[in-house]
Short mmCIF file of C-alpha atoms in Angstrom, two decimals:
data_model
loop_
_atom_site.label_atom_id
_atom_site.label_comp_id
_atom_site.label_asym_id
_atom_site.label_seq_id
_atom_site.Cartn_x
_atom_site.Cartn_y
_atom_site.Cartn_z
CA UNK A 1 -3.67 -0.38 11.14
CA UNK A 2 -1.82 2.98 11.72
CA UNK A 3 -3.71 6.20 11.77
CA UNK A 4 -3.03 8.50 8.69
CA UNK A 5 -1.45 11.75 8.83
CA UNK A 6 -1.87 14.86 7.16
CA UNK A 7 1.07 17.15 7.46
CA UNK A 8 2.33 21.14 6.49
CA UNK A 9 5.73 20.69 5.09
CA UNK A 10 6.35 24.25 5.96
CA UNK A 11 6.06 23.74 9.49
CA UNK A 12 7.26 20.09 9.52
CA UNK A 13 3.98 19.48 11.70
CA UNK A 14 0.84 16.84 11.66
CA UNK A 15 -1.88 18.80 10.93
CA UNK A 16 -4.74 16.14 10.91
CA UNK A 17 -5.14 12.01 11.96
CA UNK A 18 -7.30 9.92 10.16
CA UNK A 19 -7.78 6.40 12.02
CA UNK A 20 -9.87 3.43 11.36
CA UNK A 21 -12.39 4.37 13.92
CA UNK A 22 -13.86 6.67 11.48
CA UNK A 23 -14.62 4.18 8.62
CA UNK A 24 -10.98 4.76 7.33
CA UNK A 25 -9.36 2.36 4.71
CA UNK A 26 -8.59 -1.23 5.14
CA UNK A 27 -5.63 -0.89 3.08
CA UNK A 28 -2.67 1.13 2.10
CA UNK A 29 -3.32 4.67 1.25
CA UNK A 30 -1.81 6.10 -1.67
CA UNK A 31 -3.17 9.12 -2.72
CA UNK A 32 -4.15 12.25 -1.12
CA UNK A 33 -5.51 15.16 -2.10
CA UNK A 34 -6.56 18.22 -0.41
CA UNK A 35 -8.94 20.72 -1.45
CA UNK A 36 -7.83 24.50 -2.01
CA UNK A 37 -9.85 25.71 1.17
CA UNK A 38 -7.87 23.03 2.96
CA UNK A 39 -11.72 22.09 4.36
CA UNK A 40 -11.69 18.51 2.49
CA UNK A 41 -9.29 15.86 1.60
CA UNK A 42 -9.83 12.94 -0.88
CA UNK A 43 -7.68 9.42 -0.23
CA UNK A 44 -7.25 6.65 -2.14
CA UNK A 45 -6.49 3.02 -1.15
CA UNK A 46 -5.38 -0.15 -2.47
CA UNK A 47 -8.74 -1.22 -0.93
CA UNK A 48 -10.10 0.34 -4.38
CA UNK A 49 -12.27 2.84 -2.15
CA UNK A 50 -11.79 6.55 -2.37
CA UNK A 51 -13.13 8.60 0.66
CA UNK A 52 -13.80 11.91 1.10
CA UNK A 53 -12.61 13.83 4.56
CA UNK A 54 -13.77 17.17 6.18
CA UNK A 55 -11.05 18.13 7.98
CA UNK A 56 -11.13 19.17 11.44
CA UNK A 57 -11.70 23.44 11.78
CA UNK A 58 -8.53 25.16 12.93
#
């Protein structure tokens, strides 16, 4: 499996990875969502799990 990526489409630059090796989907991602504080993000996955993220502190 391939690591997700969060990017900022203003800067055209990965902002955040999220990889198996911590618990990540088994399947296809699909959705995304990040909260408004940008300190959380939500995926969903064809593996009909939805996780939720703290994002690494910039």
């Amino acid at each position: 499996m391939r690591p997700s990526k969060i990017w900022d489409i203003e800067k055209v630059s990965c902002v955040e990875t999220i990889d198996r090796l911590y618990g990540g989907h088994t399947f296809t991602i699909n959705t995304v969502a990040v909260s408004p504080d940008e300190h959380y993000a939500v995926t969903g996955s064809d593996d009909k799990t939805v996780k939720l993220w703290t994002l690494r502190a910039r």
